[in-house]
XYZ file of N, CA, C and O in Angstrom:
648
model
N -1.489 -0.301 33.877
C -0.146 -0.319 34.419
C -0.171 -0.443 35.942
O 0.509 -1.229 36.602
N -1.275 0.672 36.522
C -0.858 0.503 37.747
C -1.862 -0.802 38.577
O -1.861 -0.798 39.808
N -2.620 -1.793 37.881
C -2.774 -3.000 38.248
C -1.674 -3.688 38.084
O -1.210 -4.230 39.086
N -1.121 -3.812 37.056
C 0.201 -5.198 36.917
C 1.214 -4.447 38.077
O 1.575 -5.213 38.970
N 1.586 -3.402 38.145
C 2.342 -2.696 39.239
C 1.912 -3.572 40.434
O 2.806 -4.220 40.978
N 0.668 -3.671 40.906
C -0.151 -4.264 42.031
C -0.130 -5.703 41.642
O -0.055 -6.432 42.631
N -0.159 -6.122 40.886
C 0.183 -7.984 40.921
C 1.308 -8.371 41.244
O 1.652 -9.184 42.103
N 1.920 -7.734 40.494
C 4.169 -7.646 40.626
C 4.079 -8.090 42.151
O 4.236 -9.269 42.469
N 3.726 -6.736 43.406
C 3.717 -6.288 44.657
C 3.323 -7.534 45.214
O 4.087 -8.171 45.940
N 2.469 -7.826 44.996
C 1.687 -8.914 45.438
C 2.237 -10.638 45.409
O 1.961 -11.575 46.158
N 2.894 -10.572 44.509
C 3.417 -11.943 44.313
C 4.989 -11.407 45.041
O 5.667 -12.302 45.546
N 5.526 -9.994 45.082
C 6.660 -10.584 45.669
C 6.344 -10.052 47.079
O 7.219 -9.444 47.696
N 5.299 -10.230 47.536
C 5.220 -9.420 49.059
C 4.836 -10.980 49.877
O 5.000 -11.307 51.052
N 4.252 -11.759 48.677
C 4.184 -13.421 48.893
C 5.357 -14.176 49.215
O 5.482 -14.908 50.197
N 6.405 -13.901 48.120
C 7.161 -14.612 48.545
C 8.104 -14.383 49.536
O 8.707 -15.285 50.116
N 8.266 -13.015 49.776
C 9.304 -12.583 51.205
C 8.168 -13.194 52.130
O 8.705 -13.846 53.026
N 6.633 -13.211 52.233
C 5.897 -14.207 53.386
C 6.698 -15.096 53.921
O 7.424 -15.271 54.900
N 6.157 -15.834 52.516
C 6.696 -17.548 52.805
C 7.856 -18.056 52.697
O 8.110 -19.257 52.609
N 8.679 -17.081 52.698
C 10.200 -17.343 53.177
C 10.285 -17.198 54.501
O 11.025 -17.949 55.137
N 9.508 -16.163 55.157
C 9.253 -16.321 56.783
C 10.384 -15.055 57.321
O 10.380 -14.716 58.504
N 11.052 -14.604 56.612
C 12.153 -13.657 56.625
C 11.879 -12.731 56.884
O 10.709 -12.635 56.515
N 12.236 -11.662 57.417
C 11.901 -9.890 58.008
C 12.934 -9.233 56.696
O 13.502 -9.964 55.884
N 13.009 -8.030 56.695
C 13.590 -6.996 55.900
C 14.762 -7.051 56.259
O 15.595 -7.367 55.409
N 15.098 -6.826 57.320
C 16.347 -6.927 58.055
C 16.942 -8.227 57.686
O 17.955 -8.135 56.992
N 16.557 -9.389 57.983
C 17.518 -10.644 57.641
C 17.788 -10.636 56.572
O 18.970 -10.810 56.275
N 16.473 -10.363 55.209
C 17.452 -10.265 53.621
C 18.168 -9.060 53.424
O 18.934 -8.905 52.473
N 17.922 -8.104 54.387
C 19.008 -6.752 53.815
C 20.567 -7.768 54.459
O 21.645 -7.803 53.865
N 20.313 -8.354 55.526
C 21.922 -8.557 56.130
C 22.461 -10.089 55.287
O 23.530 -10.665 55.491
N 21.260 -10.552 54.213
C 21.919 -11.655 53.154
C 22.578 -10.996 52.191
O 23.536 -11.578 51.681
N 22.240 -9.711 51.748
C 21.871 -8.852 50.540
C 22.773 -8.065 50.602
O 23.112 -7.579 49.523
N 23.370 -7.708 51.594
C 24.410 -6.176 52.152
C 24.100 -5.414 51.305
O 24.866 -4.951 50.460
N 22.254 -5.046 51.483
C 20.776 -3.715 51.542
C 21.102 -3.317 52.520
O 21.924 -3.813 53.292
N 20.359 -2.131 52.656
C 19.514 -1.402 54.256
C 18.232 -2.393 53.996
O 18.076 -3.163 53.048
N 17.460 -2.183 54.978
C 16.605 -2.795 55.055
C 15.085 -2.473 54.520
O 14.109 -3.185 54.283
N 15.401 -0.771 54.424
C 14.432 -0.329 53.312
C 14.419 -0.741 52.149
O 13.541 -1.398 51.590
N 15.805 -0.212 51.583
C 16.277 -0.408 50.040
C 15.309 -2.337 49.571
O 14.742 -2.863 48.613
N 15.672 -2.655 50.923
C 15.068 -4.192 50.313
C 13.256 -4.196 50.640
O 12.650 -5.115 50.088
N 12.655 -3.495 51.256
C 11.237 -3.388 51.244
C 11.106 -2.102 49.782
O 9.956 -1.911 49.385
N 11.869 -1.568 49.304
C 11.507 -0.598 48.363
C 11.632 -1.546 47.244
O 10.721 -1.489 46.419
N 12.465 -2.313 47.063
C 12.520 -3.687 45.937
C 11.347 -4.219 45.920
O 10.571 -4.024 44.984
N 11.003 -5.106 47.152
C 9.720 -5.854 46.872
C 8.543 -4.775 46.779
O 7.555 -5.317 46.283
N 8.362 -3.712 47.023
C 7.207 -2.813 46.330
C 7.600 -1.940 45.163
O 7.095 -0.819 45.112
N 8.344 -2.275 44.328
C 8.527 -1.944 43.455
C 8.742 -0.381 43.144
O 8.155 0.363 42.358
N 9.899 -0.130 44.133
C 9.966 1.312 44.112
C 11.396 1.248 43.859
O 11.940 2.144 44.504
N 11.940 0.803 43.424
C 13.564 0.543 43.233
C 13.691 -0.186 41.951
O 12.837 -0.408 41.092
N 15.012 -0.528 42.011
C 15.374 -1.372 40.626
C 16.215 -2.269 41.285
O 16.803 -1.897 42.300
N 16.348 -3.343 40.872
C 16.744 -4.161 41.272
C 18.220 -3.909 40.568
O 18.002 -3.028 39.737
N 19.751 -4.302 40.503
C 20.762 -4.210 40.286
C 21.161 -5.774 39.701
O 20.690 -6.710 40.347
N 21.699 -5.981 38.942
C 22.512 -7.039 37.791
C 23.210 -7.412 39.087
O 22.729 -8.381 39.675
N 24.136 -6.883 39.572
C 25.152 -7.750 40.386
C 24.326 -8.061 42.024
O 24.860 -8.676 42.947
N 23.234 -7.590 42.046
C 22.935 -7.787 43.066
C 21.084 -8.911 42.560
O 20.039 -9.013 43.203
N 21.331 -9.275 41.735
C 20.105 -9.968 41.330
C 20.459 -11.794 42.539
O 19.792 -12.455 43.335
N 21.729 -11.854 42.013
C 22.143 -13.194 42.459
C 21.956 -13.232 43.790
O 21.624 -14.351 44.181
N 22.083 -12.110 44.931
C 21.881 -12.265 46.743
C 20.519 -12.337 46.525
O 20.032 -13.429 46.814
N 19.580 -11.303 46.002
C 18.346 -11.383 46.718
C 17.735 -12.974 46.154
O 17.056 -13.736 46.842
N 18.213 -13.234 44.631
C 17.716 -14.954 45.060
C 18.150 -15.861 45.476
O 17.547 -16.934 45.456
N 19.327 -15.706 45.978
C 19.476 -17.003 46.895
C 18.743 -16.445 48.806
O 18.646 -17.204 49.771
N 18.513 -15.535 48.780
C 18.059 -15.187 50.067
C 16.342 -14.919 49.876
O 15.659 -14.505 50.813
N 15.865 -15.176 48.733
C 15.011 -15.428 48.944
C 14.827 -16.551 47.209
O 14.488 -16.088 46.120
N 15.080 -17.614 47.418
C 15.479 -18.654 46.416
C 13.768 -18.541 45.365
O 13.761 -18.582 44.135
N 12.497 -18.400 46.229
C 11.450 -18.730 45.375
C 11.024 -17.617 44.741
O 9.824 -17.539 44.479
N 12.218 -16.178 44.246
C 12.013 -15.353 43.493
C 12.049 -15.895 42.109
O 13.217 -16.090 41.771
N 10.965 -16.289 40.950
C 11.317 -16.644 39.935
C 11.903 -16.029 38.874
O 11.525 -14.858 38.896
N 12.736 -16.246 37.828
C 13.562 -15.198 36.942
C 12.407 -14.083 36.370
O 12.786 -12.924 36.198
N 10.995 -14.447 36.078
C 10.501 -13.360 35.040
C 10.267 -12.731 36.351
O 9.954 -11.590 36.014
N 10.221 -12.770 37.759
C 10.268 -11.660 39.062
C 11.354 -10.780 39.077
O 11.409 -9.574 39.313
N 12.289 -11.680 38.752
C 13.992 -10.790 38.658
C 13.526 -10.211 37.527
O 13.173 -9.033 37.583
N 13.465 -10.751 36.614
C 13.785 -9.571 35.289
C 12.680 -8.937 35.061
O 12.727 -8.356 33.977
N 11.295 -8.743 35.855
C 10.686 -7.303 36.443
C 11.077 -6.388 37.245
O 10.798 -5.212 37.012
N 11.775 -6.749 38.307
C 12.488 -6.181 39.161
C 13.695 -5.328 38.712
O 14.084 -4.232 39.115
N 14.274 -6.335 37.551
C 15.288 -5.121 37.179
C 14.972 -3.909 36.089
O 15.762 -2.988 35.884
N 13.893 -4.031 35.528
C 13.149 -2.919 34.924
C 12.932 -1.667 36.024
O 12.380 -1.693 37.124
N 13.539 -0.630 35.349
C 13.269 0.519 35.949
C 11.958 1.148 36.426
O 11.156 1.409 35.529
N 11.479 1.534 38.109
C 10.019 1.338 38.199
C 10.123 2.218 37.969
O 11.032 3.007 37.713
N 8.054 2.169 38.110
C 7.243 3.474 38.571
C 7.423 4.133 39.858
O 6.715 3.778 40.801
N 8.290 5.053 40.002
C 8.105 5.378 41.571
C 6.976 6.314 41.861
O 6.889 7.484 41.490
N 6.443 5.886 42.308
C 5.112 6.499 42.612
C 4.163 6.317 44.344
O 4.637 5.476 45.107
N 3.088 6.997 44.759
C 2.724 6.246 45.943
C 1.372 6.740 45.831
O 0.956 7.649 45.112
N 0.684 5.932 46.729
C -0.795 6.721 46.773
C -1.468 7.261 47.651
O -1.730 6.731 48.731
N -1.912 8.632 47.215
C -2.380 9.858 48.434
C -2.741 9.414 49.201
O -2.102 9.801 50.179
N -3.553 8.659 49.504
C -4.298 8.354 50.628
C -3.286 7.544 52.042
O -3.586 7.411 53.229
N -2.122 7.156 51.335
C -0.967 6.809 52.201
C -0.786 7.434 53.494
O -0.372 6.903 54.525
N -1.152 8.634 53.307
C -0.647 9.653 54.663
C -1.469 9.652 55.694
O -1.217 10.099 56.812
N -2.849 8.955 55.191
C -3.883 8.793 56.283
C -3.107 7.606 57.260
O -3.248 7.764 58.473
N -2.165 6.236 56.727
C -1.840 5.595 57.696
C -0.897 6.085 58.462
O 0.179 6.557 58.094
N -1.578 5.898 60.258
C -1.033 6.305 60.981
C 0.730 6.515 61.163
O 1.283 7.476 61.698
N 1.367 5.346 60.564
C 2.493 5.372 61.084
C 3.682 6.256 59.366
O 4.845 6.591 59.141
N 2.435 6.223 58.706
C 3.392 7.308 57.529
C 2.726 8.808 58.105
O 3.101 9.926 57.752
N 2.106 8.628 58.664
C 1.350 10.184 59.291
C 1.914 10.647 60.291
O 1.926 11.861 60.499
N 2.594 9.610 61.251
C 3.092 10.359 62.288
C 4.836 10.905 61.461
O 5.269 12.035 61.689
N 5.433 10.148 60.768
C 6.693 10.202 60.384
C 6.314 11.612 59.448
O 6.896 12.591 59.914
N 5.582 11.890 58.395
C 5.325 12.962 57.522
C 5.250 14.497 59.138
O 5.818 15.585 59.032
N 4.579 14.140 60.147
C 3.945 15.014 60.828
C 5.823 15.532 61.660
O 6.264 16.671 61.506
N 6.492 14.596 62.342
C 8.008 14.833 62.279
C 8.809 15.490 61.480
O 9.515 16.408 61.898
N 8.795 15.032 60.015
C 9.620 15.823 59.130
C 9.092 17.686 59.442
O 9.766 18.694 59.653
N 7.663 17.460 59.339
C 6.966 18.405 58.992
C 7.251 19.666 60.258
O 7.623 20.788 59.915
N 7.043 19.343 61.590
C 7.105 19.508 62.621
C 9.116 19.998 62.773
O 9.509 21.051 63.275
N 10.017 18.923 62.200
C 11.254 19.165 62.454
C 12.186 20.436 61.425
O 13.143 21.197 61.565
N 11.104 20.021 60.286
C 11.694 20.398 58.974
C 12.709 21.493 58.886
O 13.831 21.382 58.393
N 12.011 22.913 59.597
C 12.901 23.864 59.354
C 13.798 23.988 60.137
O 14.590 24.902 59.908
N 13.958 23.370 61.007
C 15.369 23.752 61.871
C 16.118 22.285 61.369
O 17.258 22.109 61.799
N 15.716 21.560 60.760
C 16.883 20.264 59.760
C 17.350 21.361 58.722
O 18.541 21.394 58.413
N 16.381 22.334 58.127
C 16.982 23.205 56.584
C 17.781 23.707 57.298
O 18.853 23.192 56.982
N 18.005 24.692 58.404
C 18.378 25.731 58.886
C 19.783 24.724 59.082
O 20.774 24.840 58.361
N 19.680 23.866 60.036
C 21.373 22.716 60.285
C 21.834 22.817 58.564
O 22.745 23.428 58.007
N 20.933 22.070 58.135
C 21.653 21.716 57.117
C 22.588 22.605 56.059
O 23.625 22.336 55.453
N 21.869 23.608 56.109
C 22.150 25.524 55.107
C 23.080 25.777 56.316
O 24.115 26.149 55.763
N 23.241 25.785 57.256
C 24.632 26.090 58.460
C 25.768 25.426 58.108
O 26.866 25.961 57.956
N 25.462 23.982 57.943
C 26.910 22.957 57.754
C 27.472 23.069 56.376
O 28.650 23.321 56.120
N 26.270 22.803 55.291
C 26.913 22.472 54.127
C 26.791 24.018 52.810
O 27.143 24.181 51.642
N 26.075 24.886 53.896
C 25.341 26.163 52.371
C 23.921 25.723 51.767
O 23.098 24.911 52.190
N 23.921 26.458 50.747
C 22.360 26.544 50.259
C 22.323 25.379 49.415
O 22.768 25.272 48.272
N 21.576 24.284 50.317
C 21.299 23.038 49.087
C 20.731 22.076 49.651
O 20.398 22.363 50.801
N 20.441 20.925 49.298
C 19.351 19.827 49.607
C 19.763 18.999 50.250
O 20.710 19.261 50.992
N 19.249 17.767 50.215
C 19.514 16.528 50.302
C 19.339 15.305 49.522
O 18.212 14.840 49.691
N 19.991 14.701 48.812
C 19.179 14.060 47.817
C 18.780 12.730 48.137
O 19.384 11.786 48.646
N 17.460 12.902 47.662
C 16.904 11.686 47.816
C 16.913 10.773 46.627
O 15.991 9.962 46.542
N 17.753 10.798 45.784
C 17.987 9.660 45.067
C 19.187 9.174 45.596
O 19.158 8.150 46.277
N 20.395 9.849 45.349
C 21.465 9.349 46.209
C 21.089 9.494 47.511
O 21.003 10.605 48.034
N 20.801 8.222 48.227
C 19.700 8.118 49.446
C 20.121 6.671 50.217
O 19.915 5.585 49.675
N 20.850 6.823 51.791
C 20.332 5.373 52.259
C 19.137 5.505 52.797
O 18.540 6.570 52.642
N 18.618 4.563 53.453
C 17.779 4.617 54.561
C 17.681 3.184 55.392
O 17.879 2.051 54.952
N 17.359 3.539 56.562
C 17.477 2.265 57.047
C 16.294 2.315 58.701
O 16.293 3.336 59.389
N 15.577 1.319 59.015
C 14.985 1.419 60.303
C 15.834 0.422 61.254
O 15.978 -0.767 60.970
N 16.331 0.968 62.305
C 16.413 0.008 63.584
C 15.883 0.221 64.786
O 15.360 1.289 65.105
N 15.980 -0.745 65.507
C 15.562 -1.016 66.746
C 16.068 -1.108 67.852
O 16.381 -2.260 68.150
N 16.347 -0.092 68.834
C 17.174 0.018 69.404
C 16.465 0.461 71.163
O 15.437 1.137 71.200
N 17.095 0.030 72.408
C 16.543 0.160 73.398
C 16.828 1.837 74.117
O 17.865 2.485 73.972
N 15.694 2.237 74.839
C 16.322 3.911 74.955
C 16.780 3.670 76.285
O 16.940 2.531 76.724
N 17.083 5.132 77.205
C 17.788 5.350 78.127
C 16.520 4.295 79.362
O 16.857 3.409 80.148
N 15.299 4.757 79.139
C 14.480 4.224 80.042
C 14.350 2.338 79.848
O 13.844 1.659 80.741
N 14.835 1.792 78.700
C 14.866 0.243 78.512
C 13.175 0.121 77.487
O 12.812 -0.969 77.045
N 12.603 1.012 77.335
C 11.924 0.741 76.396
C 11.914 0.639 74.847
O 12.933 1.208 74.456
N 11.198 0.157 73.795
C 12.147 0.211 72.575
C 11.814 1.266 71.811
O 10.712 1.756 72.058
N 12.799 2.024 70.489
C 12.753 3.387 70.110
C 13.123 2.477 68.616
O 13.718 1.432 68.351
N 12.260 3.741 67.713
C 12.492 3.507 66.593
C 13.602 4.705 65.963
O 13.177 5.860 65.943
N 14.953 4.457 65.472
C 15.654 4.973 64.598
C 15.428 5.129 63.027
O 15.298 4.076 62.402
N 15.392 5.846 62.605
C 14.911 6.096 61.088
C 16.570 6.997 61.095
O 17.060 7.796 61.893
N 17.116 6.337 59.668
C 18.358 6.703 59.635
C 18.560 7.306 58.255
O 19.134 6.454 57.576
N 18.273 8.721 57.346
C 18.150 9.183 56.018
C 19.713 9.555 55.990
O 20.132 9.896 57.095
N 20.501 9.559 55.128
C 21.719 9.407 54.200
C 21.830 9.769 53.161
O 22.039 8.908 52.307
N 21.755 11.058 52.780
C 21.304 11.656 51.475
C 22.835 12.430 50.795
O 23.670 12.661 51.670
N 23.017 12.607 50.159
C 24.495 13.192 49.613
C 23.662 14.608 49.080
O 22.672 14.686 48.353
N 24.460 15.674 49.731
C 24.212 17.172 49.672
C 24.252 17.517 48.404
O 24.961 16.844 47.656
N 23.661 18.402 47.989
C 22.945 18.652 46.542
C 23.404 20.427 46.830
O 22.594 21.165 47.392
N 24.419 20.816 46.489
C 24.476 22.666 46.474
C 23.592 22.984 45.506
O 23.477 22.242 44.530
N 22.582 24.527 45.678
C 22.199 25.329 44.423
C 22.977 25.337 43.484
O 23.770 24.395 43.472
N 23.043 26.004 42.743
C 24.155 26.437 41.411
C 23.212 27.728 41.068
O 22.013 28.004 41.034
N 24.530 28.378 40.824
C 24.110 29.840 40.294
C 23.788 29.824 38.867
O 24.428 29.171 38.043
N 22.813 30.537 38.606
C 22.386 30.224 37.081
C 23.249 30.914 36.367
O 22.852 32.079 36.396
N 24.179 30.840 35.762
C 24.777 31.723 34.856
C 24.533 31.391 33.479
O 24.489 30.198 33.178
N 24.305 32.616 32.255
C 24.494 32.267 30.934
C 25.317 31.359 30.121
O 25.060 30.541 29.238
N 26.277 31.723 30.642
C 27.562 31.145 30.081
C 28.073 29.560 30.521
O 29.176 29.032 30.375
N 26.867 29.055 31.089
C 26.938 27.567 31.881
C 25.660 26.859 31.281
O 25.500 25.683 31.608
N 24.441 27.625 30.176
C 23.962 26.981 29.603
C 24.188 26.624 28.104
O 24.844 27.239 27.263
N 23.246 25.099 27.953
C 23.751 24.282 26.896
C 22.588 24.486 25.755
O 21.445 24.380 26.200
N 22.673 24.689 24.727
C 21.316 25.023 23.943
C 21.944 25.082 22.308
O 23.049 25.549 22.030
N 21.084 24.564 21.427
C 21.392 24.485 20.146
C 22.038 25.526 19.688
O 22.727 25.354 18.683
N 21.984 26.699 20.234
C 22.012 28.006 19.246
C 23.442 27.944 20.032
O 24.340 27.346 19.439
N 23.614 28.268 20.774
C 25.025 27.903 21.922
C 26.324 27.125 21.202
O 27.479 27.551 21.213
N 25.841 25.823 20.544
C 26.406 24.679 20.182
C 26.629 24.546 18.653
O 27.253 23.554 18.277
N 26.197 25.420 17.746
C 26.026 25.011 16.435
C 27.355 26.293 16.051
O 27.729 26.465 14.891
């Protein structure tokens, strides 16, 4: 599985090549973020029915059995050794470094609860800072996830139901 996973990747990491296109130009054919459309071509997403038709005309040499892999629900998965590259190492070392005073904002604004990363944008831009040099924006968009109190009387179970 996780070879054909790696052929999939491979043929569509080809063809966003040789289209010559950045992430950004098919997210702004696609109205993607620009992740959402690098999480497509690595096969960490699903591709969407109504949205099958933008990404091939914006990238036309996607062939249908690519689409109709793409719209199969993936493997989301990644591999450990990922964190050794520098630039997922410095971003992991940020979260890591920022983390508890993001929980602490976040448990201030909204109460005791998450962020979800399925209901999730994300997006990278590029943007110039105060000094004119360039800064990377990483932009997460997650829809707040409250605890829930466990109560008895809120679970669902055969014996419950019969």
């Amino acid at each position: 599985m996780a070879e054909n996973k790696a052929n999939l990747i491979h043929l569509l990491q080809s063809v966003k090549l040789d289209s010559g296109k950045s992430y950004s130009q098919i997210a702004e054919e696609t109205g993607l973020t620009n992740v959402y459309v690098a999480q497509l071509l690595r096969r960490q997403a699903q591709l969407k029915p109504e949205t099958a038709p933008k990404l091939q005309a914006s990238l036309p040499d996607l062939t249908e059995d690519l689409i109709h892999d793409m719209m199969k629900p993936p493997m989301r998965s990644y591999d450990p050794n990922l964190i050794q590259e520098p630039t997922v190492y410095r971003l992991n070392e940020a979260i890591m470094h920022f983390g508890e005073s993001i929980k602490e904002i976040i448990n201030e604004e909204f109460g005791d609860g998450i962020m979800s990363a399925i209901d999730f944008y994300c997006s990278v831009d590029k943007v110039k800072g105060v000094d004119g040099k360039d800064r990377v924006v990483v932009t997460m968009d997650g829809k707040f996830l409250p605890y829930t109190e466990q109560k008895l009387e809120h679970m669902v179970s055969k014996s419950r139901t019969s």
